[in-house]
PDB file of C-alpha atoms in Angstrom:
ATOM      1  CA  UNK A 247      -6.480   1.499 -14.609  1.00  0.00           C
ATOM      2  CA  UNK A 248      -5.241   4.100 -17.224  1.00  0.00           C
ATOM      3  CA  UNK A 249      -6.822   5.492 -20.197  1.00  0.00           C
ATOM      4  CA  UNK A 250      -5.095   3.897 -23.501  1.00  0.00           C
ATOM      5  CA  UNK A 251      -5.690   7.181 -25.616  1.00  0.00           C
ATOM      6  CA  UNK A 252      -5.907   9.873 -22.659  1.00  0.00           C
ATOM      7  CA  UNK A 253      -4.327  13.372 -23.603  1.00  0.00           C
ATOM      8  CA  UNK A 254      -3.286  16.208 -21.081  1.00  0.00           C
ATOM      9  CA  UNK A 255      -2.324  19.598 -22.654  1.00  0.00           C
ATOM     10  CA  UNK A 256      -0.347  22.292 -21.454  1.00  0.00           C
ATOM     11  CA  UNK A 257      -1.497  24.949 -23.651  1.00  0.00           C
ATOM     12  CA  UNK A 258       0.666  28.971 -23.182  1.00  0.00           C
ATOM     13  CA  UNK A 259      -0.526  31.937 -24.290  1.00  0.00           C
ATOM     14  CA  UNK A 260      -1.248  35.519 -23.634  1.00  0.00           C
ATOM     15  CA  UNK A 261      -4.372  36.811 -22.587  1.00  0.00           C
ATOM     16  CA  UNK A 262      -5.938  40.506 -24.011  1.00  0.00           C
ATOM     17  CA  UNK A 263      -4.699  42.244 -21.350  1.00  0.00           C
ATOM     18  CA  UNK A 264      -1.226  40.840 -21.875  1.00  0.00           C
ATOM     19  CA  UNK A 265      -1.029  38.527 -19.201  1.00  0.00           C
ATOM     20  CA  UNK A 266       0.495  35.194 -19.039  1.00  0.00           C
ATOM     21  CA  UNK A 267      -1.967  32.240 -19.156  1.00  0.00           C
ATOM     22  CA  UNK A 268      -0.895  28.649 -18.986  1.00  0.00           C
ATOM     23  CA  UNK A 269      -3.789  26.180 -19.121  1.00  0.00           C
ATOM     24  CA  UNK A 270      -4.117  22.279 -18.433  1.00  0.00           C
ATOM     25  CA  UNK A 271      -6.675  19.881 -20.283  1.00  0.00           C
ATOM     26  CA  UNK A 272      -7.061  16.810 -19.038  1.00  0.00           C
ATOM     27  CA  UNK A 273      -8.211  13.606 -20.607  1.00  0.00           C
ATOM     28  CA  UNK A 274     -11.773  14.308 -19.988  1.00  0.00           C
ATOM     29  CA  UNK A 275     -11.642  17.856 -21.884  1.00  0.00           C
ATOM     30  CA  UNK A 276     -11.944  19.839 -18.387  1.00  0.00           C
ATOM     31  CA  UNK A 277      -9.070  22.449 -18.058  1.00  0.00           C
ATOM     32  CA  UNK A 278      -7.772  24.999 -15.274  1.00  0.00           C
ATOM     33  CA  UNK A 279      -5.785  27.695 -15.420  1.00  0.00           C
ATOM     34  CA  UNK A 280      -2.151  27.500 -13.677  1.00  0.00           C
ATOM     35  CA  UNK A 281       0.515  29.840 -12.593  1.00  0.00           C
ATOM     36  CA  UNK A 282       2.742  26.852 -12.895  1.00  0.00           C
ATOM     37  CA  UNK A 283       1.917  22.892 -13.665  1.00  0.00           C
ATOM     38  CA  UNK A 284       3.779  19.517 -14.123  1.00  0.00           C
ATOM     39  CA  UNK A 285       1.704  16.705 -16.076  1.00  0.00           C
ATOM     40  CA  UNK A 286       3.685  13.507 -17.111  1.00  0.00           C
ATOM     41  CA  UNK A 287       6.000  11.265 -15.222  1.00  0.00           C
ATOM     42  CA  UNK A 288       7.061  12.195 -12.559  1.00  0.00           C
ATOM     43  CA  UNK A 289       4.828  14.842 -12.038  1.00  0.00           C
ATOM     44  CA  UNK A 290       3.879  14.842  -8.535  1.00  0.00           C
ATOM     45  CA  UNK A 291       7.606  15.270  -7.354  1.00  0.00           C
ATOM     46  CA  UNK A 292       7.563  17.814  -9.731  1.00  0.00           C
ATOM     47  CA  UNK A 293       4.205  19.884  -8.929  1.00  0.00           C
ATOM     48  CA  UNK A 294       4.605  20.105  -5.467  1.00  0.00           C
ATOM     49  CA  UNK A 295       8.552  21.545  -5.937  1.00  0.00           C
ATOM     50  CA  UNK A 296       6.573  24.212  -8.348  1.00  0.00           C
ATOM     51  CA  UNK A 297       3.841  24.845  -5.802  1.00  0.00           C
ATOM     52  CA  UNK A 298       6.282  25.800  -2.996  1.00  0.00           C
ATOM     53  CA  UNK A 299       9.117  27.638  -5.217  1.00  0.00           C
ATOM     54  CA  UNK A 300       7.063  29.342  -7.893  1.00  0.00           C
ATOM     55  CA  UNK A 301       5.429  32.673  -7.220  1.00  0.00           C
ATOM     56  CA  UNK A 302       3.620  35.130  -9.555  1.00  0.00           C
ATOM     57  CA  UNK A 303       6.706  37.933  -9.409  1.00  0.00           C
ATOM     58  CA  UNK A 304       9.203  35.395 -10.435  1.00  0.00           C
ATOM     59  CA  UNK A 305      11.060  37.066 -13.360  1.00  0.00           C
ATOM     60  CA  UNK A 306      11.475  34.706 -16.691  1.00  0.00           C
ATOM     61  CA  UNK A 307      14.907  34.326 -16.011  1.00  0.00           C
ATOM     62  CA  UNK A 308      14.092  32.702 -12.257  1.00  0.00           C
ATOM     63  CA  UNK A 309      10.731  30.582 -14.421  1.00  0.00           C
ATOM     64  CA  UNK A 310      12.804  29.246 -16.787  1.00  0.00           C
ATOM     65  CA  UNK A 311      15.241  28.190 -14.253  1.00  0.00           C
ATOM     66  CA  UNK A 312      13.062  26.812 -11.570  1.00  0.00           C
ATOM     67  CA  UNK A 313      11.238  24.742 -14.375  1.00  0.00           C
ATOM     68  CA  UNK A 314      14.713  23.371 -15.228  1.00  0.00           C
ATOM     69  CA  UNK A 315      16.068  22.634 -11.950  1.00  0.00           C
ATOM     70  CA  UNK A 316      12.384  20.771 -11.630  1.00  0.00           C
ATOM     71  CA  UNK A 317      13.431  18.687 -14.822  1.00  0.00           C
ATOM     72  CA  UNK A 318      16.644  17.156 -13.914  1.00  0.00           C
ATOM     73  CA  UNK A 319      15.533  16.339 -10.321  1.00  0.00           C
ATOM     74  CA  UNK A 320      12.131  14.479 -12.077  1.00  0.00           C
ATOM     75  CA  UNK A 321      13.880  13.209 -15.333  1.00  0.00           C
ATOM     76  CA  UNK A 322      15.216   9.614 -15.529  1.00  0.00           C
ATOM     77  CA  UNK A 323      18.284  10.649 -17.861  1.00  0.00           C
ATOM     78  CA  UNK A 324      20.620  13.300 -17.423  1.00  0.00           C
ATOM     79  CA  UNK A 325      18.780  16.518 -18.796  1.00  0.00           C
ATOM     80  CA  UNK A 326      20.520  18.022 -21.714  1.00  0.00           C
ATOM     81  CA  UNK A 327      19.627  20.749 -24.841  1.00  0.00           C
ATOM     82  CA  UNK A 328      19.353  17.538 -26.434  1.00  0.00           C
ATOM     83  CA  UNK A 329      16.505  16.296 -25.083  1.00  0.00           C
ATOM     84  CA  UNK A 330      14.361  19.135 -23.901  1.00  0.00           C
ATOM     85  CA  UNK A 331      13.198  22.335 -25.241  1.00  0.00           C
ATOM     86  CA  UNK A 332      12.051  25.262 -23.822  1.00  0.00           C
ATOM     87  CA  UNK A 333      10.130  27.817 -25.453  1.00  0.00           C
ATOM     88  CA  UNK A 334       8.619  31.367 -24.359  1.00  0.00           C
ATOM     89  CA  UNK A 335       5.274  33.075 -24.825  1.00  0.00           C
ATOM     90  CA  UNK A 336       4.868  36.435 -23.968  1.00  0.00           C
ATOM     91  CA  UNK A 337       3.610  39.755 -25.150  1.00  0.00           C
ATOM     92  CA  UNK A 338       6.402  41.917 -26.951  1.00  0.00           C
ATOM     93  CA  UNK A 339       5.409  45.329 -28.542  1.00  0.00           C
ATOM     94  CA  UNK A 340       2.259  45.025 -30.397  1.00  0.00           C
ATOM     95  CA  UNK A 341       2.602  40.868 -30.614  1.00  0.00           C
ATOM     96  CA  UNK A 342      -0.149  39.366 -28.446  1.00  0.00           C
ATOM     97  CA  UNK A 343       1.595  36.074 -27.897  1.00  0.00           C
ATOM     98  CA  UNK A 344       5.047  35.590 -28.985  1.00  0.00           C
ATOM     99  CA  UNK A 345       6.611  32.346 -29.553  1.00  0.00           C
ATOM    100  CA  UNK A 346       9.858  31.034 -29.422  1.00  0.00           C
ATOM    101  CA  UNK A 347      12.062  28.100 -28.539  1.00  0.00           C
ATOM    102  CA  UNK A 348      15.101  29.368 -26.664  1.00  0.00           C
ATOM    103  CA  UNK A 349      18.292  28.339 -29.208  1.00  0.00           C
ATOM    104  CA  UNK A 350      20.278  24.624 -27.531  1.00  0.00           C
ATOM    105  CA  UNK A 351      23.232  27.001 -26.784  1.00  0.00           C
ATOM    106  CA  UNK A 352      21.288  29.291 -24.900  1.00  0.00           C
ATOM    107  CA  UNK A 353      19.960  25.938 -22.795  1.00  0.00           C
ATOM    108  CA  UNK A 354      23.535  24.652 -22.306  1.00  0.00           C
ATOM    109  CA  UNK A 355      24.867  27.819 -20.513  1.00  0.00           C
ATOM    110  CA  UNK A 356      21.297  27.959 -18.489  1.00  0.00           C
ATOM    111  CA  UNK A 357      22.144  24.049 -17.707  1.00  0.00           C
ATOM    112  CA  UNK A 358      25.749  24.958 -17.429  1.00  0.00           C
ATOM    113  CA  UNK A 359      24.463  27.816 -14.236  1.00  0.00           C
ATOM    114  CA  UNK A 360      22.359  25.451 -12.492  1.00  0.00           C
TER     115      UNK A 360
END
């Protein structure tokens, strides 16, 4: 039986030594620390194609791409800049943690290369 008001959380940042963290919370309030994680539907299709393609030397470039190649084999409709996002946290200069979302016309011609 599912929970009726259970939240996961995929939560990016950087760490102090400028490191990439990504970090899951579950609906109990436990969370791990992930080079790479699915949560939603279709996430088991989608966690195991992360576990075997993603490693830790993967440049963003190859991330971003793996994580959208992942999308449209997991999502029901045809994945568009319309209906994801994709945004970036890193450390740049003296910036800790960065944010951005990556403009729709930068997603089409990623889409577009797939």
């Amino acid at each position: 039986m599912s929970r009726p008001f259970g939240v996961a959380i995929l939560m990016a940042g950087v760490d102090e030594n400028g490191e990439s963290v990504l970090l899951h919370m579950d609906p109990s309030g436990t969370y791990l620390k992930y080079g790479a994680k699915a949560i939603g539907a279709g996430s088991e299709g989608a966690q195991a194609t992360l576990e075997e393609q993603y490693h830790k030397s993967m440049t963003l470039d190859d991330g971003v791409k793996l994580c959208l190649n992942v999308l449209k084999q997991v999502m029901e409709e045809k994945i568009s800049s319309i209906n994801i996002e994709v945004g970036i946290c890193r450390k740049e200069g003296n910036k800790p943690g960065n944010f951005h979302l990556v403009e729709k016309d930068a997603i089409d011609n990623l889409l577009a290369s797939l």
